[in-house]
Amino acid sequence: MVDVHRSIDGFRSTLDSLRREGATVGFVPTMGYLHEGHASLMRAARRDCDVAVASIFVNPLQFAASEDLSTYPRDIDRDLDVCSGAGISHVLHPSVEEMYPGGPVLTSVSVSKITERFEGASRPTHFSGVATVVAKLFSIVGPCRSYFGEKDFQQLAVVRRMARDLSMPVEVIGCPIVREPDGLAMSSRNVYLDAAQRDAAPVLYRSLQRAASLASTGVLTSSDAPSVNEVESVVADAIAAVPEAELDYVALVDALTLEPAHAVGGSQRLLVAARFGSTRLLDNIAVG
Ligand code: PAF
């Protein structure tokens, strides 16, 4: 059974009293339309902490005017079943008015530098919307461990940096990407793909795997490591060969700072974003 809280004060005081009784809290923020990826974060929170809680809130601040806020998929009854099956005991499911009373916020959180490239380049206001709502949720939840999927790798880096820079009493935990059997990373946006786009979409993970293995072969054999361009081209070329897909970016970056790599080696991440029709899909893989 999941307790659903529509009020911020009620949710906050429930968590405060659980902590007073000695419980540790694991928190999974979501925008709903939950899938196995979210469920895996919730199970991790439940495994690591005494109490696992979640939020379900489609955050208007992180959508640009041209984006899919009104059509963003929603199914609260199914979401609550997923939460309950994954060990969540309390869910904050506030209205927009409860979260942002009096209209648009005058206070926002912006994380510079790591937000400028990649997702930030095509969605300039997105990360301040994410950082603002996550900061607000962290302030509501209080001291906790909070779980984020590695699929949105740049988001994870931004939230980690924000929590560190602002000394928030939150340990941010990144969890592995959960994939469909054919390798497509699970995402609430996958429902927008038509049949041909869905068939084509696993090109992202297939090409990332090939690129990561090219990178590690050079490094492991200490033969001439491939260049960054050679590694990125494996993904770019594979996507160019698929008519349903259009590459937005592919980039080998430092796994912590997200600065573009100048050479292959060390702890890196290969990031990709591509459009399938009007749906933008993201994926990434560890390199090194
Ligand atoms: O990843 C998401 O679902 C959202 O960006 C988040 C972190 C819940 C903030 O609205």
PDB file of C-alpha atoms in Angstrom, residues 17-196:
ATOM      1  CA  SER A  17       8.845  11.782  11.864  1.00  0.00           C
ATOM      2  CA  LEU A  18      10.176   8.652  10.151  1.00  0.00           C
ATOM      3  CA  ARG A  19      13.703  10.055  10.498  1.00  0.00           C
ATOM      4  CA  ARG A  20      13.061  10.964  14.148  1.00  0.00           C
ATOM      5  CA  GLU A  21      12.261   7.268  14.717  1.00  0.00           C
ATOM      6  CA  GLY A  22      15.692   6.461  13.241  1.00  0.00           C
ATOM      7  CA  ALA A  23      14.727   5.497   9.678  1.00  0.00           C
ATOM      8  CA  THR A  24      16.963   6.294   6.710  1.00  0.00           C
ATOM      9  CA  VAL A  25      15.139   7.594   3.624  1.00  0.00           C
ATOM     10  CA  GLY A  26      15.692   6.684  -0.050  1.00  0.00           C
ATOM     11  CA  PHE A  27      14.074   9.078  -2.535  1.00  0.00           C
ATOM     12  CA  VAL A  28      13.296   8.595  -6.250  1.00  0.00           C
ATOM     13  CA  PRO A  29      12.068  11.735  -8.067  1.00  0.00           C
ATOM     14  CA  THR A  30      10.072  10.985 -11.251  1.00  0.00           C
ATOM     15  CA  MET A  31       7.726  12.567 -13.747  1.00  0.00           C
ATOM     16  CA  GLY A  32       5.543   9.439 -13.759  1.00  0.00           C
ATOM     17  CA  TYR A  33       4.625   7.107 -16.616  1.00  0.00           C
ATOM     18  CA  LEU A  34       6.883   4.702 -14.805  1.00  0.00           C
ATOM     19  CA  HIS A  35       8.717   1.818 -16.414  1.00  0.00           C
ATOM     20  CA  GLU A  36      11.147  -0.858 -15.306  1.00  0.00           C
ATOM     21  CA  GLY A  37      13.972   1.715 -15.221  1.00  0.00           C
ATOM     22  CA  HIS A  38      12.141   3.695 -12.523  1.00  0.00           C
ATOM     23  CA  ALA A  39      11.205   0.478 -10.701  1.00  0.00           C
ATOM     24  CA  SER A  40      14.893  -0.495 -10.560  1.00  0.00           C
ATOM     25  CA  LEU A  41      15.709   2.868  -8.887  1.00  0.00           C
ATOM     26  CA  MET A  42      12.907   2.305  -6.393  1.00  0.00           C
ATOM     27  CA  ARG A  43      14.097  -1.216  -5.574  1.00  0.00           C
ATOM     28  CA  ALA A  44      17.639   0.150  -5.058  1.00  0.00           C
ATOM     29  CA  ALA A  45      16.255   2.814  -2.683  1.00  0.00           C
ATOM     30  CA  ARG A  46      14.290   0.173  -0.771  1.00  0.00           C
ATOM     31  CA  ARG A  47      17.308  -2.151  -0.599  1.00  0.00           C
ATOM     32  CA  ASP A  48      19.670   0.553   0.703  1.00  0.00           C
ATOM     33  CA  CYS A  49      17.348   2.477   3.032  1.00  0.00           C
ATOM     34  CA  ASP A  50      14.746   1.785   5.734  1.00  0.00           C
ATOM     35  CA  VAL A  51      12.031   3.686   3.869  1.00  0.00           C
ATOM     36  CA  ALA A  52      11.744   4.304   0.113  1.00  0.00           C
ATOM     37  CA  VAL A  53       9.694   7.248  -1.138  1.00  0.00           C
ATOM     38  CA  ALA A  54       9.080   8.801  -4.567  1.00  0.00           C
ATOM     39  CA  SER A  55       7.641  11.878  -6.208  1.00  0.00           C
ATOM     40  CA  ILE A  56       5.464  11.937  -9.322  1.00  0.00           C
ATOM     41  CA  PHE A  57       5.308  15.417 -10.807  1.00  0.00           C
ATOM     42  CA  VAL A  58       5.454  16.500 -14.445  1.00  0.00           C
ATOM     43  CA  ASN A  59       7.547  19.615 -13.962  1.00  0.00           C
ATOM     44  CA  PRO A  60       6.510  22.454 -16.307  1.00  0.00           C
ATOM     45  CA  LEU A  61       9.769  24.342 -15.657  1.00  0.00           C
ATOM     46  CA  GLN A  62      11.851  21.828 -17.599  1.00  0.00           C
ATOM     47  CA  PHE A  63       9.761  21.956 -20.797  1.00  0.00           C
ATOM     48  CA  ALA A  64      10.330  24.674 -23.409  1.00  0.00           C
ATOM     49  CA  ALA A  65       7.234  26.268 -24.971  1.00  0.00           C
ATOM     50  CA  SER A  66       7.718  24.111 -28.069  1.00  0.00           C
ATOM     51  CA  GLU A  67       7.974  20.854 -26.098  1.00  0.00           C
ATOM     52  CA  ASP A  68       5.548  18.109 -25.158  1.00  0.00           C
ATOM     53  CA  LEU A  69       4.283  19.214 -21.681  1.00  0.00           C
ATOM     54  CA  SER A  70       0.544  18.877 -22.400  1.00  0.00           C
ATOM     55  CA  THR A  71       0.946  15.548 -24.206  1.00  0.00           C
ATOM     56  CA  TYR A  72       3.551  14.129 -21.806  1.00  0.00           C
ATOM     57  CA  PRO A  73       2.229  10.619 -21.034  1.00  0.00           C
ATOM     58  CA  ARG A  74       0.524  10.165 -17.655  1.00  0.00           C
ATOM     59  CA  ASP A  75      -1.088   7.193 -15.888  1.00  0.00           C
ATOM     60  CA  ILE A  76      -1.188   7.735 -12.133  1.00  0.00           C
ATOM     61  CA  ASP A  77      -3.055   4.519 -11.240  1.00  0.00           C
ATOM     62  CA  ARG A  78      -0.527   2.359 -13.035  1.00  0.00           C
ATOM     63  CA  ASP A  79       2.316   4.444 -11.573  1.00  0.00           C
ATOM     64  CA  LEU A  80       1.095   3.809  -8.027  1.00  0.00           C
ATOM     65  CA  ASP A  81       0.997   0.068  -8.749  1.00  0.00           C
ATOM     66  CA  VAL A  82       4.608   0.240  -9.983  1.00  0.00           C
ATOM     67  CA  CYS A  83       5.603   2.177  -6.821  1.00  0.00           C
ATOM     68  CA  SER A  84       3.890  -0.304  -4.560  1.00  0.00           C
ATOM     69  CA  GLY A  85       5.434  -3.316  -6.357  1.00  0.00           C
ATOM     70  CA  ALA A  86       8.893  -1.756  -6.036  1.00  0.00           C
ATOM     71  CA  GLY A  87       8.680  -1.156  -2.267  1.00  0.00           C
ATOM     72  CA  ILE A  88       7.750   2.551  -2.182  1.00  0.00           C
ATOM     73  CA  SER A  89       5.675   3.464   0.866  1.00  0.00           C
ATOM     74  CA  HIS A  90       5.004   7.214   0.340  1.00  0.00           C
ATOM     75  CA  VAL A  91       4.543   9.184  -2.872  1.00  0.00           C
ATOM     76  CA  LEU A  92       4.400  12.958  -3.224  1.00  0.00           C
ATOM     77  CA  HIS A  93       2.027  13.703  -6.116  1.00  0.00           C
ATOM     78  CA  PRO A  94       1.426  17.453  -5.912  1.00  0.00           C
ATOM     79  CA  SER A  95      -0.550  19.666  -8.283  1.00  0.00           C
ATOM     80  CA  VAL A  96       1.280  22.387 -10.219  1.00  0.00           C
ATOM     81  CA  GLU A  97      -0.429  24.928  -7.889  1.00  0.00           C
ATOM     82  CA  GLU A  98       0.900  23.111  -4.817  1.00  0.00           C
ATOM     83  CA  MET A  99       4.466  23.103  -6.189  1.00  0.00           C
ATOM     84  CA  TYR A 100       4.436  26.578  -7.713  1.00  0.00           C
ATOM     85  CA  PRO A 101       1.777  28.621  -5.897  1.00  0.00           C
ATOM     86  CA  GLY A 102       1.251  32.052  -7.396  1.00  0.00           C
ATOM     87  CA  GLY A 103       2.509  31.099 -10.853  1.00  0.00           C
ATOM     88  CA  PRO A 104       6.007  31.088 -12.251  1.00  0.00           C
ATOM     89  CA  VAL A 105       8.831  30.881  -9.725  1.00  0.00           C
ATOM     90  CA  LEU A 106      11.042  33.914  -9.124  1.00  0.00           C
ATOM     91  CA  THR A 107      13.820  31.770  -7.718  1.00  0.00           C
ATOM     92  CA  SER A 108      15.642  29.289  -9.869  1.00  0.00           C
ATOM     93  CA  VAL A 109      18.762  27.175  -9.617  1.00  0.00           C
ATOM     94  CA  SER A 110      21.221  27.151 -12.469  1.00  0.00           C
ATOM     95  CA  VAL A 111      24.332  25.037 -12.726  1.00  0.00           C
ATOM     96  CA  SER A 112      26.831  26.507 -15.175  1.00  0.00           C
ATOM     97  CA  LYS A 113      29.374  24.870 -17.473  1.00  0.00           C
ATOM     98  CA  ILE A 114      28.256  21.213 -17.405  1.00  0.00           C
ATOM     99  CA  THR A 115      24.810  22.325 -18.603  1.00  0.00           C
ATOM    100  CA  GLU A 116      26.059  24.249 -21.631  1.00  0.00           C
ATOM    101  CA  ARG A 117      26.729  21.446 -24.118  1.00  0.00           C
ATOM    102  CA  PHE A 118      24.755  18.421 -25.329  1.00  0.00           C
ATOM    103  CA  GLU A 119      21.187  18.502 -23.916  1.00  0.00           C
ATOM    104  CA  GLY A 120      21.730  22.080 -22.753  1.00  0.00           C
ATOM    105  CA  ALA A 121      22.674  23.205 -26.281  1.00  0.00           C
ATOM    106  CA  SER A 122      19.409  22.028 -27.824  1.00  0.00           C
ATOM    107  CA  ARG A 123      17.265  22.735 -24.729  1.00  0.00           C
ATOM    108  CA  PRO A 124      18.715  25.947 -23.197  1.00  0.00           C
ATOM    109  CA  THR A 125      16.232  26.267 -20.290  1.00  0.00           C
ATOM    110  CA  HIS A 126      15.899  22.559 -19.533  1.00  0.00           C
ATOM    111  CA  PHE A 127      18.556  22.079 -16.855  1.00  0.00           C
ATOM    112  CA  SER A 128      17.620  25.111 -14.789  1.00  0.00           C
ATOM    113  CA  GLY A 129      14.074  23.678 -14.743  1.00  0.00           C
ATOM    114  CA  VAL A 130      15.426  20.311 -13.608  1.00  0.00           C
ATOM    115  CA  ALA A 131      17.830  21.802 -11.036  1.00  0.00           C
ATOM    116  CA  THR A 132      15.114  24.057  -9.606  1.00  0.00           C
ATOM    117  CA  VAL A 133      12.552  21.287  -9.134  1.00  0.00           C
ATOM    118  CA  VAL A 134      15.116  18.803  -7.801  1.00  0.00           C
ATOM    119  CA  ALA A 135      16.448  21.423  -5.342  1.00  0.00           C
ATOM    120  CA  LYS A 136      12.872  22.040  -4.220  1.00  0.00           C
ATOM    121  CA  LEU A 137      12.171  18.305  -3.877  1.00  0.00           C
ATOM    122  CA  PHE A 138      15.412  17.789  -1.922  1.00  0.00           C
ATOM    123  CA  SER A 139      14.381  20.630   0.385  1.00  0.00           C
ATOM    124  CA  ILE A 140      10.962  18.985   0.909  1.00  0.00           C
ATOM    125  CA  VAL A 141      12.329  15.460   1.439  1.00  0.00           C
ATOM    126  CA  GLY A 142      15.282  16.415   3.682  1.00  0.00           C
ATOM    127  CA  PRO A 143      18.309  14.236   4.402  1.00  0.00           C
ATOM    128  CA  CYS A 144      18.200  11.180   2.158  1.00  0.00           C
ATOM    129  CA  ARG A 145      19.882   9.140  -0.545  1.00  0.00           C
ATOM    130  CA  SER A 146      18.388  10.003  -3.934  1.00  0.00           C
ATOM    131  CA  TYR A 147      18.451   7.694  -6.961  1.00  0.00           C
ATOM    132  CA  PHE A 148      18.824   8.766 -10.608  1.00  0.00           C
ATOM    133  CA  GLY A 149      19.202   6.686 -13.771  1.00  0.00           C
ATOM    134  CA  GLU A 150      22.406   6.898 -15.794  1.00  0.00           C
ATOM    135  CA  LYS A 151      20.379   7.152 -19.020  1.00  0.00           C
ATOM    136  CA  ASP A 152      20.082  10.904 -18.440  1.00  0.00           C
ATOM    137  CA  PHE A 153      23.792  11.066 -17.776  1.00  0.00           C
ATOM    138  CA  GLN A 154      24.107  14.842 -18.038  1.00  0.00           C
ATOM    139  CA  GLN A 155      21.144  15.314 -15.682  1.00  0.00           C
ATOM    140  CA  LEU A 156      22.834  13.019 -13.155  1.00  0.00           C
ATOM    141  CA  ALA A 157      26.058  15.065 -13.391  1.00  0.00           C
ATOM    142  CA  VAL A 158      24.123  18.325 -12.951  1.00  0.00           C
ATOM    143  CA  VAL A 159      22.194  17.076  -9.898  1.00  0.00           C
ATOM    144  CA  ARG A 160      25.361  15.663  -8.325  1.00  0.00           C
ATOM    145  CA  ARG A 161      27.163  18.947  -8.814  1.00  0.00           C
ATOM    146  CA  MET A 162      24.248  21.012  -7.490  1.00  0.00           C
ATOM    147  CA  ALA A 163      23.955  18.870  -4.335  1.00  0.00           C
ATOM    148  CA  ARG A 164      27.694  19.173  -3.755  1.00  0.00           C
ATOM    149  CA  ASP A 165      27.959  22.902  -4.486  1.00  0.00           C
ATOM    150  CA  LEU A 166      24.991  23.762  -2.246  1.00  0.00           C
ATOM    151  CA  SER A 167      25.916  21.287   0.544  1.00  0.00           C
ATOM    152  CA  MET A 168      22.528  19.609   0.300  1.00  0.00           C
ATOM    153  CA  PRO A 169      22.090  16.771   2.812  1.00  0.00           C
ATOM    154  CA  VAL A 170      21.522  14.325  -0.028  1.00  0.00           C
ATOM    155  CA  GLU A 171      23.703  11.537  -1.378  1.00  0.00           C
ATOM    156  CA  VAL A 172      23.064  11.310  -5.118  1.00  0.00           C
ATOM    157  CA  ILE A 173      23.286   7.737  -6.431  1.00  0.00           C
ATOM    158  CA  GLY A 174      23.559   6.912 -10.150  1.00  0.00           C
ATOM    159  CA  CYS A 175      22.020   3.588 -11.233  1.00  0.00           C
ATOM    160  CA  PRO A 176      22.633   1.551 -14.410  1.00  0.00           C
ATOM    161  CA  ILE A 177      20.476   1.992 -17.509  1.00  0.00           C
ATOM    162  CA  VAL A 178      17.683  -0.576 -17.833  1.00  0.00           C
ATOM    163  CA  ARG A 179      17.189  -1.816 -21.401  1.00  0.00           C
ATOM    164  CA  GLU A 180      14.592  -3.592 -23.491  1.00  0.00           C
ATOM    165  CA  PRO A 181      15.679  -7.070 -24.681  1.00  0.00           C
ATOM    166  CA  ASP A 182      16.919  -5.545 -27.981  1.00  0.00           C
ATOM    167  CA  GLY A 183      19.070  -2.983 -26.137  1.00  0.00           C
ATOM    168  CA  LEU A 184      16.889   0.130 -26.407  1.00  0.00           C
ATOM    169  CA  ALA A 185      17.240   2.153 -23.192  1.00  0.00           C
ATOM    170  CA  MET A 186      13.913   2.337 -21.355  1.00  0.00           C
ATOM    171  CA  SER A 187      12.334   5.798 -21.510  1.00  0.00           C
ATOM    172  CA  SER A 188       8.855   7.238 -21.052  1.00  0.00           C
ATOM    173  CA  ARG A 189       9.303   8.762 -24.516  1.00  0.00           C
ATOM    174  CA  ASN A 190       9.646   5.373 -26.261  1.00  0.00           C
ATOM    175  CA  VAL A 191       5.812   5.272 -26.531  1.00  0.00           C
ATOM    176  CA  TYR A 192       6.007   8.049 -29.139  1.00  0.00           C
ATOM    177  CA  LEU A 193       7.962   5.855 -31.603  1.00  0.00           C
ATOM    178  CA  ASP A 194       6.066   4.337 -34.536  1.00  0.00           C
ATOM    179  CA  ALA A 195       6.793   0.723 -35.525  1.00  0.00           C
ATOM    180  CA  ALA A 196       9.599   1.552 -37.990  1.00  0.00           C
TER     181      ALA A 196
END
